Coordinates of C-alpha atoms and ligand atoms in Angstrom, one line a residue:
M6 CA -2.0 0.7 8.5
A7 CA 0.5 2.9 10.4
S8 CA 4.1 1.3 10.7
F9 CA 6.1 1.8 13.6
A10 CA 9.6 1.0 12.1
H11 CA 11.1 4.1 13.9
S12 CA 12.2 3.9 17.6
A13 CA 10.0 6.9 18.9
T14 CA 10.9 6.8 22.6
K15 CA 10.1 10.4 22.8
I16 CA 7.2 11.9 20.8
Y17 CA 5.8 15.2 21.8
C18 CA 2.8 17.3 21.1
N19 CA 3.4 21.0 21.7
K20 CA 0.4 22.3 19.7
I21 CA -2.4 19.9 20.4
L22 CA -5.9 21.2 21.2
P23 CA -5.3 24.8 21.3
E24 CA -9.0 25.5 21.1
R25 CA -9.8 23.1 23.9
F26 CA -7.6 25.4 26.1
D27 CA -8.7 28.8 24.7
H28 CA -11.2 28.9 27.6
G29 CA -8.7 27.9 30.2
K30 CA -5.4 29.0 31.5
D31 CA -3.3 25.9 30.8
E32 CA -0.9 25.7 27.9
P33 CA -1.8 22.3 26.4
H34 CA 0.7 19.5 27.3
F35 CA 0.3 15.9 26.6
G36 CA 2.8 13.6 28.2
K37 CA 5.8 13.0 26.1
I38 CA 4.1 13.6 22.9
K39 CA 5.0 16.3 20.4
I40 CA 4.0 16.5 17.0
N41 CA 6.4 18.4 14.7
E42 CA 7.4 18.0 11.1
K43 CA 10.4 15.8 11.9
N44 CA 8.5 13.4 14.1
K45 CA 5.7 13.2 11.6
K46 CA 8.0 12.3 9.0
N47 CA 9.9 9.7 11.1
M48 CA 6.8 8.2 12.3
D49 CA 5.0 7.4 9.1
L50 CA 1.9 8.3 11.2
K51 CA -0.8 10.0 9.1
L52 CA -2.8 9.4 11.9
V53 CA -0.8 11.7 14.1
T54 CA -0.9 14.5 11.5
N55 CA -4.7 14.3 11.6
V56 CA -4.6 16.2 14.9
A57 CA -7.4 18.6 14.3
S58 CA -6.4 21.8 15.8
Q59 CA -8.5 23.8 13.3
L60 CA -11.7 22.4 14.1
P61 CA -14.4 24.3 16.1
V62 CA -14.6 24.4 19.9
I63 CA -17.6 22.4 20.9
V64 CA -17.5 22.9 24.7
S65 CA -20.6 24.4 26.0
P66 CA -20.6 26.9 29.0
L67 CA -22.3 24.4 31.1
D68 CA -19.8 21.7 30.3
Q69 CA -16.9 23.9 31.0
E70 CA -18.3 24.7 34.5
F71 CA -18.4 21.1 35.1
V72 CA -14.9 20.2 34.0
K73 CA -13.8 23.1 36.2
K74 CA -15.7 22.5 39.4
E75 CA -16.3 18.8 39.2
K76 CA -13.0 17.3 37.9
K77 CA -14.4 13.8 38.2
L78 CA -17.3 14.2 35.7
A79 CA -15.5 13.8 32.4
A80 CA -17.7 10.7 31.8
W81 CA -20.9 12.9 31.6
T82 CA -19.2 15.9 29.9
S83 CA -19.4 16.6 26.2
V84 CA -16.2 15.6 24.4
C85 CA -14.1 18.8 24.2
Q86 CA -13.4 18.9 20.5
E87 CA -14.2 17.1 17.2
R88 CA -11.2 14.9 17.1
W89 CA -7.7 13.9 18.3
E90 CA -5.1 11.2 17.5
G91 CA -1.8 10.4 19.0
E92 CA 0.2 7.7 20.5
L93 CA -0.3 7.2 24.4
V94 CA 2.4 6.3 26.9
V95 CA 1.8 3.0 28.3
E96 CA 2.4 2.1 31.8
G97 CA 2.9 -1.7 32.2
E98 CA 3.2 -3.9 29.2
L99 CA 0.9 -4.6 26.4
P100 CA 1.0 -8.3 25.1
L101 CA 2.7 -8.3 21.7
W102 CA 0.0 -10.7 20.3
L103 CA -2.7 -7.8 20.9
S104 CA -2.6 -6.4 17.4
G105 CA -5.6 -4.8 16.0
T106 CA -8.0 -1.8 16.8
Y107 CA -10.5 -1.7 19.6
L108 CA -13.3 0.6 18.4
R109 CA -15.9 2.2 20.8
N110 CA -18.9 4.2 20.1
G111 CA -21.2 6.3 22.4
P112 CA -23.2 9.4 22.8
G113 CA -20.4 11.8 23.7
L114 CA -21.6 15.1 22.8
W115 CA -24.7 16.3 24.8
H116 CA -25.5 19.7 23.7
V117 CA -26.2 21.9 20.7
G118 CA -25.2 25.6 21.4
D119 CA -26.4 26.5 24.8
Y120 CA -29.0 23.9 24.7
N121 CA -28.2 20.7 27.0
F122 CA -29.7 17.4 26.2
R123 CA -31.6 15.3 28.8
H124 CA -30.6 11.8 28.5
L125 CA -27.4 9.9 28.1
F126 CA -28.8 8.3 24.9
D127 CA -29.4 11.6 23.3
G128 CA -25.7 12.5 22.7
Y129 CA -24.2 12.8 19.2
A130 CA -22.0 9.7 18.5
T131 CA -18.3 10.0 19.6
L132 CA -15.9 7.2 18.2
I133 CA -12.9 6.2 20.0
R134 CA -10.3 4.0 18.6
L135 CA -7.4 2.2 20.4
H136 CA -4.9 0.8 17.9
F137 CA -2.5 -1.7 19.4
E138 CA 0.5 -2.8 17.6
N139 CA 4.0 -4.0 18.9
G140 CA 3.2 -3.2 22.5
R141 CA 2.3 0.3 21.6
L142 CA -0.9 2.2 21.6
I143 CA -2.4 4.9 19.5
M144 CA -5.7 6.7 20.4
G145 CA -8.0 8.6 18.4
H146 CA -11.5 10.1 18.9
R147 CA -13.8 11.8 16.4
Q148 CA -17.3 12.8 16.0
L149 CA -19.5 10.8 13.7
E150 CA -20.8 12.9 10.7
S151 CA -24.5 11.8 10.9
D152 CA -27.0 14.0 9.2
A153 CA -28.4 14.6 12.6
Y154 CA -25.0 15.9 14.0
K155 CA -24.2 17.9 10.8
A156 CA -27.7 19.6 10.9
A157 CA -27.4 20.4 14.5
K158 CA -23.9 22.0 14.0
K159 CA -25.2 23.9 10.9
N160 CA -28.4 25.1 12.3
N161 CA -27.5 25.5 16.0
K162 CA -30.5 23.3 17.1
V163 CA -31.7 19.9 17.2
C164 CA -33.2 18.9 13.8
Y165 CA -34.1 15.4 14.3
R166 CA -35.9 13.0 16.9
E167 CA -33.3 11.7 19.2
F168 CA -34.0 9.2 22.1
S169 CA -35.5 11.8 24.2
E170 CA -35.1 15.2 22.4
A171 CA -37.0 16.2 19.4
P172 CA -37.0 19.4 17.2
K173 CA -39.1 22.3 18.6
P174 CA -41.8 22.9 16.0
E175 CA -41.9 26.6 15.1
N176 CA -45.7 26.8 14.5
F177 CA -48.7 24.8 14.0
L178 CA -48.0 24.1 10.3
S179 CA -44.4 22.8 11.1
Y180 CA -45.9 20.7 13.7
I181 CA -48.2 19.0 11.3
G182 CA -45.3 18.7 8.9
D183 CA -43.1 17.1 11.7
M184 CA -45.9 14.6 12.2
A185 CA -45.9 13.4 8.5
K186 CA -41.9 13.2 8.7
L187 CA -42.4 11.0 11.7
F188 CA -44.5 8.6 10.0
S189 CA -42.2 8.4 7.0
G190 CA -39.2 8.2 9.2
A191 CA -37.6 11.3 7.8
S192 CA -37.7 13.2 11.2
L193 CA -36.1 10.1 13.0
T194 CA -32.3 10.5 13.9
D195 CA -29.6 8.7 12.1
N196 CA -27.3 9.5 15.2
A197 CA -25.7 6.1 15.2
N198 CA -24.5 6.3 18.9
T199 CA -25.0 3.0 20.3
G200 CA -22.5 0.7 19.0
V201 CA -20.1 -0.3 16.2
I202 CA -19.8 -3.6 14.5
K203 CA -17.5 -5.3 12.1
L204 CA -19.3 -7.2 9.5
G205 CA -18.0 -10.6 8.1
D206 CA -16.8 -8.9 5.0
G207 CA -14.6 -6.3 7.0
R208 CA -17.0 -3.2 6.6
V209 CA -17.4 -1.3 10.0
V210 CA -20.8 0.1 10.7
C211 CA -22.0 2.2 13.6
L212 CA -25.5 1.6 14.8
T213 CA -28.4 3.0 16.7
E214 CA -32.1 1.8 16.9
T215 CA -33.2 3.6 13.8
I216 CA -32.5 1.8 10.7
K217 CA -31.5 4.7 8.8
G218 CA -28.9 5.4 11.6
S219 CA -26.7 2.6 10.2
I220 CA -23.3 4.4 9.1
T221 CA -20.2 3.0 7.7
I222 CA -16.9 4.4 8.9
D223 CA -13.2 3.7 8.2
P224 CA -11.7 2.1 11.4
M225 CA -8.2 3.7 10.6
T226 CA -9.1 7.3 10.1
L227 CA -12.7 7.2 11.9
D228 CA -13.9 9.0 8.7
T229 CA -17.7 8.8 8.0
I230 CA -17.8 6.8 4.7
G231 CA -21.7 7.0 4.2
K232 CA -25.0 5.3 5.1
F233 CA -25.1 1.6 5.1
E234 CA -28.1 1.0 2.8
Y235 CA -30.1 -2.2 3.0
S236 CA -30.9 -3.4 -0.5
D237 CA -33.9 -5.4 0.4
S238 CA -37.5 -4.1 0.5
L239 CA -38.3 -5.3 4.1
G240 CA -38.5 -1.7 5.2
G241 CA -39.2 -0.9 8.9
L242 CA -37.9 2.3 10.8
I243 CA -36.5 0.7 13.8
H244 CA -34.4 -2.5 14.7
S245 CA -32.4 -3.8 17.4
A246 CA -29.4 -1.8 18.4
H247 CA -27.4 -5.1 18.9
P248 CA -27.5 -7.4 15.9
I249 CA -25.7 -10.7 16.2
V250 CA -22.8 -10.5 14.0
T251 CA -20.4 -13.4 12.9
D252 CA -17.9 -13.8 10.2
S253 CA -20.6 -15.1 8.0
E254 CA -23.8 -13.6 9.0
F255 CA -25.9 -10.9 10.8
F256 CA -29.2 -11.3 12.4
T257 CA -31.4 -8.8 13.7
L258 CA -35.0 -8.1 14.8
I259 CA -37.4 -5.5 13.3
P260 CA -40.2 -4.7 15.7
D261 CA -43.6 -4.2 14.0
L262 CA -45.7 -1.5 15.7
I263 CA -48.8 -1.8 13.4
N264 CA -49.3 -5.5 13.7
P265 CA -47.6 -6.1 17.1
G266 CA -44.7 -8.6 16.6
Y267 CA -41.0 -8.9 15.3
V268 CA -39.6 -9.7 11.9
V269 CA -36.6 -11.8 12.3
V270 CA -33.9 -11.3 9.5
R271 CA -30.7 -12.5 8.4
M272 CA -28.0 -10.8 6.1
E273 CA -25.1 -12.8 4.7
A274 CA -21.7 -11.3 4.9
G275 CA -20.6 -9.4 1.9
T276 CA -24.3 -8.4 1.2
N277 CA -26.5 -5.5 2.0
E278 CA -29.7 -7.7 1.7
R279 CA -31.6 -8.8 4.9
K280 CA -33.6 -11.9 4.3
F281 CA -36.9 -12.7 6.1
I282 CA -36.5 -15.8 8.5
G283 CA -39.8 -15.7 10.4
R284 CA -42.1 -13.6 12.4
V285 CA -43.1 -13.6 16.1
S286 CA -46.5 -12.3 17.0
C287 CA -46.6 -10.7 20.3
R288 CA -48.7 -12.5 22.8
G289 CA -49.0 -9.8 25.5
G290 CA -49.5 -6.4 24.4
P291 CA -50.7 -3.5 22.3
A292 CA -47.2 -3.2 21.0
P293 CA -43.9 -5.1 20.8
G294 CA -41.4 -5.0 23.8
W295 CA -38.3 -3.0 23.5
V296 CA -35.8 -5.1 21.8
H297 CA -32.4 -3.3 22.3
S298 CA -30.6 -6.6 22.0
F299 CA -31.5 -10.4 21.8
P300 CA -29.5 -13.6 22.0
V301 CA -28.9 -16.6 19.9
T302 CA -27.9 -20.3 20.3
E303 CA -26.4 -22.6 17.8
H304 CA -29.7 -23.2 16.2
Y305 CA -32.1 -20.7 17.5
I306 CA -32.9 -17.1 17.7
I307 CA -34.4 -16.0 21.0
V308 CA -36.9 -13.2 20.7
P309 CA -37.8 -11.5 23.9
E310 CA -41.1 -9.8 24.5
M311 CA -40.6 -7.5 27.4
P312 CA -43.4 -5.7 29.3
L313 CA -41.6 -2.4 28.7
R314 CA -43.2 -1.8 25.3
Y315 CA -42.9 0.7 22.4
C316 CA -45.7 3.3 22.7
A317 CA -47.0 5.0 19.5
Q318 CA -48.4 7.9 21.4
N319 CA -45.2 8.5 23.1
L320 CA -43.3 8.4 19.8
L321 CA -45.4 11.3 18.6
K322 CA -44.8 13.6 21.6
A323 CA -42.2 16.3 21.4
E324 CA -41.7 16.3 25.2
P325 CA -40.3 13.1 26.8
T326 CA -42.6 10.9 29.0
P327 CA -41.4 9.2 32.2
L328 CA -40.5 6.2 30.1
Y329 CA -39.6 8.1 26.8
K330 CA -40.8 6.1 23.7
F331 CA -41.9 3.2 26.0
E332 CA -44.6 2.2 28.4
W333 CA -44.4 -0.4 31.3
H334 CA -47.3 -3.0 30.7
P335 CA -46.9 -5.4 33.6
H336 CA -50.5 -6.9 32.9
S337 CA -49.3 -7.7 29.4
K338 CA -46.8 -10.0 30.9
G339 CA -43.3 -11.0 29.7
F340 CA -42.6 -13.7 27.1
M341 CA -39.5 -15.4 25.5
H342 CA -40.0 -16.9 22.0
V343 CA -37.5 -19.4 20.3
M344 CA -37.3 -19.4 16.5
C345 CA -35.4 -22.0 14.5
K346 CA -32.7 -20.4 12.4
A347 CA -33.2 -22.7 9.4
S348 CA -37.0 -22.9 9.3
G349 CA -38.2 -19.6 10.9
K350 CA -40.5 -21.7 12.9
I351 CA -41.4 -20.9 16.7
V352 CA -40.4 -23.9 18.7
A353 CA -41.1 -22.6 22.0
S354 CA -42.9 -19.6 23.4
V355 CA -43.2 -19.1 27.1
E356 CA -44.5 -16.7 29.7
V357 CA -41.8 -15.7 32.1
P358 CA -41.6 -13.4 35.1
L359 CA -41.7 -9.6 34.4
Y360 CA -38.3 -8.4 33.5
V361 CA -36.4 -5.3 32.3
T362 CA -33.1 -5.6 30.3
F363 CA -31.1 -3.5 27.8
H364 CA -28.4 -6.5 27.2
F365 CA -28.6 -10.1 26.7
I366 CA -25.2 -11.7 27.6
N367 CA -25.5 -15.0 25.9
A368 CA -27.6 -18.1 25.2
Y369 CA -27.1 -21.8 24.6
E370 CA -28.9 -25.2 24.2
E371 CA -29.5 -27.7 27.0
K372 CA -29.4 -31.3 25.7
D373 CA -30.3 -34.7 27.1
E374 CA -28.1 -37.5 27.0
D375 CA -29.4 -38.4 23.4
G376 CA -28.3 -34.9 22.3
R377 CA -31.9 -33.8 22.0
V378 CA -32.4 -30.1 23.1
T379 CA -34.6 -29.9 26.2
A380 CA -34.3 -26.2 26.8
V381 CA -32.7 -22.9 26.0
I382 CA -30.7 -20.9 28.6
A383 CA -30.6 -17.1 28.0
D384 CA -28.7 -14.7 30.2
C385 CA -29.1 -11.1 30.5
C386 CA -28.3 -8.0 32.6
E387 CA -31.6 -7.8 34.4
H388 CA -32.8 -4.7 36.3
S389 CA -35.1 -6.3 38.7
A390 CA -38.1 -5.7 36.6
D391 CA -37.6 -2.1 37.5
T392 CA -37.9 0.5 34.7
T393 CA -36.5 3.3 36.9
I394 CA -32.9 2.5 35.3
L395 CA -34.0 4.6 32.4
D396 CA -34.6 7.7 34.6
K397 CA -31.2 7.1 36.4
L398 CA -29.4 7.5 33.0
R399 CA -30.7 11.0 32.7
L400 CA -27.6 13.3 32.6
E401 CA -28.9 15.4 35.5
N402 CA -28.9 12.1 37.7
L403 CA -25.5 11.0 36.4
R404 CA -24.0 14.4 37.0
S405 CA -25.3 14.7 40.6
F406 CA -23.8 11.8 42.7
D407 CA -23.8 13.0 46.4
G408 CA -22.9 9.7 48.0
V409 CA -26.2 8.4 48.3
D410 CA -26.7 5.0 46.9
V411 CA -29.3 5.3 44.1
L412 CA -28.5 2.6 41.5
P413 CA -31.2 0.1 41.1
D414 CA -30.3 -3.4 41.7
A415 CA -29.6 -5.5 38.7
R416 CA -28.5 -9.3 38.3
V417 CA -27.5 -11.8 35.7
G418 CA -31.0 -12.9 34.9
R419 CA -31.0 -16.5 33.7
F420 CA -34.0 -17.6 31.7
R421 CA -34.8 -21.2 31.2
I422 CA -37.0 -21.9 28.2
P423 CA -38.3 -25.5 28.3
F424 CA -38.8 -27.3 24.9
D425 CA -41.4 -29.8 26.5
G426 CA -44.4 -27.5 25.7
S427 CA -45.0 -26.2 29.2
P428 CA -46.3 -22.7 29.1
D429 CA -43.9 -21.1 31.5
G430 CA -40.3 -20.3 31.5
E431 CA -38.0 -19.6 34.6
L432 CA -36.2 -16.5 35.5
E433 CA -33.6 -16.5 38.3
A434 CA -30.3 -15.0 39.2
A435 CA -27.4 -16.9 37.8
L436 CA -25.3 -16.0 40.9
D437 CA -25.8 -14.0 44.0
P438 CA -25.9 -10.4 42.7
N439 CA -24.0 -9.3 45.9
E440 CA -21.0 -10.9 44.2
H441 CA -20.9 -7.9 41.8
G442 CA -22.5 -5.3 44.2
R443 CA -26.0 -5.6 42.8
G444 CA -25.0 -3.6 39.6
M445 CA -24.9 -5.4 36.3
D446 CA -24.8 -4.1 32.6
M447 CA -22.7 -3.5 29.5
C448 CA -21.4 -7.1 29.2
S449 CA -19.1 -9.1 26.8
I450 CA -18.1 -12.6 26.4
N451 CA -15.4 -14.5 24.5
P452 CA -17.1 -14.3 20.9
A453 CA -16.0 -17.9 20.3
Y454 CA -18.6 -19.0 22.8
L455 CA -21.4 -17.1 21.1
G456 CA -24.7 -19.3 21.4
L457 CA -22.5 -22.1 23.4
K458 CA -22.3 -23.1 26.8
Y459 CA -20.1 -20.6 28.4
R460 CA -18.6 -19.9 31.8
Y461 CA -17.3 -16.2 31.8
A462 CA -19.0 -13.0 31.4
Y463 CA -17.3 -9.5 31.7
A464 CA -19.6 -6.6 32.7
C465 CA -19.8 -3.4 34.8
G466 CA -20.9 -4.1 38.5
A467 CA -21.2 -2.0 41.4
K468 CA -19.4 -0.9 44.5
R469 CA -22.1 0.8 46.7
P470 CA -22.9 3.4 47.4
C471 CA -23.2 4.6 43.7
N472 CA -25.4 6.1 41.0
F473 CA -23.9 4.2 38.1
P474 CA -22.0 0.8 37.7
N475 CA -18.5 1.7 38.8
T476 CA -16.7 -1.6 38.7
L477 CA -15.5 -4.0 36.2
T478 CA -16.4 -7.5 37.0
K479 CA -15.6 -11.0 35.7
I480 CA -18.3 -13.4 36.4
D481 CA -17.8 -17.0 36.7
L482 CA -21.1 -18.7 35.9
F483 CA -19.8 -22.1 36.8
E484 CA -18.2 -21.3 40.4
K485 CA -21.0 -18.4 40.8
K486 CA -18.4 -16.1 41.9
A487 CA -17.1 -12.7 40.6
K488 CA -13.7 -10.8 40.6
N489 CA -14.1 -7.2 40.7
W490 CA -11.8 -4.2 39.6
Y491 CA -12.5 -0.8 41.2
D492 CA -10.9 2.7 41.1
E493 CA -12.6 5.0 43.7
G494 CA -14.6 7.7 41.9
A495 CA -14.0 6.2 38.5
V496 CA -16.5 5.3 35.7
P497 CA -15.5 2.4 33.6
S498 CA -16.9 1.6 30.3
E499 CA -17.9 -1.7 28.9
P500 CA -15.2 -4.2 29.5
F501 CA -14.4 -5.8 25.9
F502 CA -12.8 -9.2 25.9
V503 CA -10.3 -9.9 23.2
A504 CA -9.0 -13.6 22.9
R505 CA -5.4 -14.4 22.6
P506 CA -5.0 -15.9 19.2
G507 CA -4.5 -19.7 19.6
A508 CA -6.0 -19.6 23.0
T509 CA -7.8 -22.8 24.3
E510 CA -9.0 -21.5 27.7
E511 CA -12.2 -19.3 27.4
D512 CA -10.7 -16.5 29.4
D513 CA -7.3 -16.5 27.8
G514 CA -7.1 -13.1 26.6
V515 CA -7.4 -9.4 27.8
V516 CA -10.2 -7.1 28.8
I517 CA -10.1 -3.7 27.4
S518 CA -12.1 -0.7 29.1
M519 CA -11.9 3.1 29.1
I520 CA -11.8 4.8 32.4
S521 CA -13.1 8.2 33.4
D522 CA -11.3 8.9 36.7
K523 CA -12.3 11.1 39.7
K524 CA -9.6 13.7 38.7
G525 CA -11.6 14.5 35.5
E526 CA -8.9 12.6 33.5
G527 CA -9.1 9.2 31.7
Y528 CA -7.1 6.2 30.6
A529 CA -7.2 3.0 28.7
L530 CA -7.2 -0.2 30.9
I531 CA -6.1 -3.5 30.0
L532 CA -6.8 -6.4 32.3
D533 CA -5.7 -10.1 32.1
G534 CA -8.8 -12.0 31.1
S535 CA -7.9 -14.8 33.4
T536 CA -6.6 -13.1 36.7
F537 CA -8.5 -10.0 36.1
E538 CA -5.4 -8.1 37.2
E539 CA -4.3 -5.0 35.4
I540 CA -1.5 -5.4 32.9
A541 CA -1.3 -2.0 31.4
R542 CA -3.0 1.5 31.3
A543 CA -2.3 4.4 29.2
K544 CA -3.5 7.9 30.0
F545 CA -5.7 10.0 27.5
P546 CA -4.8 13.6 26.9
Y547 CA -7.9 14.6 28.6
G548 CA -10.9 12.9 30.1
L549 CA -13.3 11.5 27.6
P550 CA -17.1 11.0 27.7
Y551 CA -18.6 7.7 28.9
G552 CA -19.3 5.3 25.7
L553 CA -21.3 2.2 25.2
H554 CA -20.3 -0.6 22.8
G555 CA -17.2 -1.4 20.8
C556 CA -15.8 -4.1 18.5
W557 CA -12.5 -5.4 17.7
V558 CA -10.9 -5.2 14.0
P559 CA -8.0 -7.6 14.1
K560 CA -4.9 -6.7 12.2
K561 CA -5.1 -8.0 8.7
Ligands
LIG618 C1 -27.8 4.8 23.0 C2 -29.0 3.7 23.2 O1 -28.6 2.8 23.9 C3 -30.3 3.8 22.7 C4 -30.6 4.6 21.8 C5 -31.9 4.6 21.3 C6 -32.4 5.5 20.4 C7 -31.5 6.5 19.7 C8 -33.7 5.2 20.0 C9 -34.4 6.2 19.2 C10 -35.8 6.1 18.9 C11 -36.3 6.9 18.1 C12 -35.4 8.1 17.6 C13 -37.7 7.0 17.6 C14 -38.2 5.7 17.6 C15 -38.0 5.0 18.9 C16 -36.5 4.8 19.3 C17 -36.2 3.5 18.7 C18 -36.6 4.7 20.8
LIG619 C1 -25.3 2.1 30.4 C2 -26.5 1.3 30.6 C3 -27.0 0.7 31.9 C4 -26.4 1.0 33.1 C5 -27.1 0.6 34.3 O1 -26.9 -0.2 35.1 C6 -27.2 0.9 29.6 C7 -26.9 1.2 28.4 C8 -27.8 0.8 27.3 C9 -27.4 1.1 26.0 O2 -26.6 0.6 25.4
FE2_620 FE1 -26.6 -1.4 24.3

């Protein structure tokens, strides 16, 4: 851990990022930060000495064009260099109790050479860390050294199957070879660009939806340590991008495309061994529904069966289909299944209205006066059963906002799954979606409320017109109200709640987000979890790409 015993009121960086500016006219300057031998010694900051000015430029011609012309689009522009690290100047006051590291992962590099990717989810993983200590803030970012990323750099082409990109076969024979590699999983990406989790034993793992894309990193240096190998023989090629992780365990779902269903597994902290809990067979369709995430309650695991289903034929295609690797099967209907964590038995399985969601927010058990569970409530960011959200996340669409309101409506979708044997469950908006501008995704809660009745959710909402969620919103599910934060032209990333140690109120803590602003710059933003007012911000040396999900690594 870096120590900050010195009083570095003025730290300079006169030599950062020369390669970033090779193509521009500016001599690089970053606020008050100068990295020289004296400061390095004083600061005991190995972090800062890591500034990687020798690393190669990764700005594509198209990206540079963007940055110059459209100053506001750093969110959708590839990260400009492999890594950077340094102290940020904080405006406002960081709480002294905020001690630890917020890590965020996301697809931050969307090209190989001159070839530009299509979809937000295709980009190579960019990790960002915000290290808080004694009211100070060190930021670092770095590319994840996945096999997919290393191979793309080495060969100057896409070498693995990404969300929508696939290697271009050179001839018919190589096409046949690629097919074989697809079945074995060898051609699937390990580009772990979706999220980053801290396991109960302290290991930090980047994830995507391919199982091989589970990669351990060092949260201090952002070094790629290596593959997280599951030691069991459960197999599978894909899993949920969002396992449920606590200090003692990890749950995930493994979709079974051959015999449509889901295998539900648990891995104890300190092990690499997933153990079988139970299996859910699909009720609806030819294939399991996409399970980007799922929720749990105290005693149950909720397995969603969404009518947006994996599609084996689409998996085999080199060119993307309108719904990528998925297909919309409204006739196959939507279901929610509830499995007992302890026995693996299905205790409820209901048909629900059609729905589309990436992210479940939380779930909890509803009980009668004798303490018997009568239903499970499960909340998600629900896109009005409209799959067009996937298309809206194409980079071309994200990069071309012209003032027309094109973001499809979303809401907090609340499922009620009754335990009385009735065949149907309910799905309704938990609050009027106009409270958050009919935009809703990228959510977090106070982790102490995981699986329990909870009141607050933090998410990205919308101020219309927009083409992407552009506000931070605090949802009060009891009062059915929202408080919104907005900076005109800015794109905020997932608001991440960190509780104050010792807090007794659910919203006593801070909310961290990273903002890509309309000037092409960016900053870390810290809001008060209760008032939702800004308490501090710290400007980045340059705008950073949009990112997806993060985790908190508290100071040991
Ligand atoms: C970034 C994000 O939210 C989702 C990423 C999803 C990915 C990378 C999915 C990849 C897949 C393949 C490469 C082949 C198999 C299907 C699927 C899991 C969609
Ligand atoms: C960013 C996003 C949806 C935004 C739409 O409102 C979804 C991200 C999914 C993967 O983590
Ligand atoms: Fe996600």
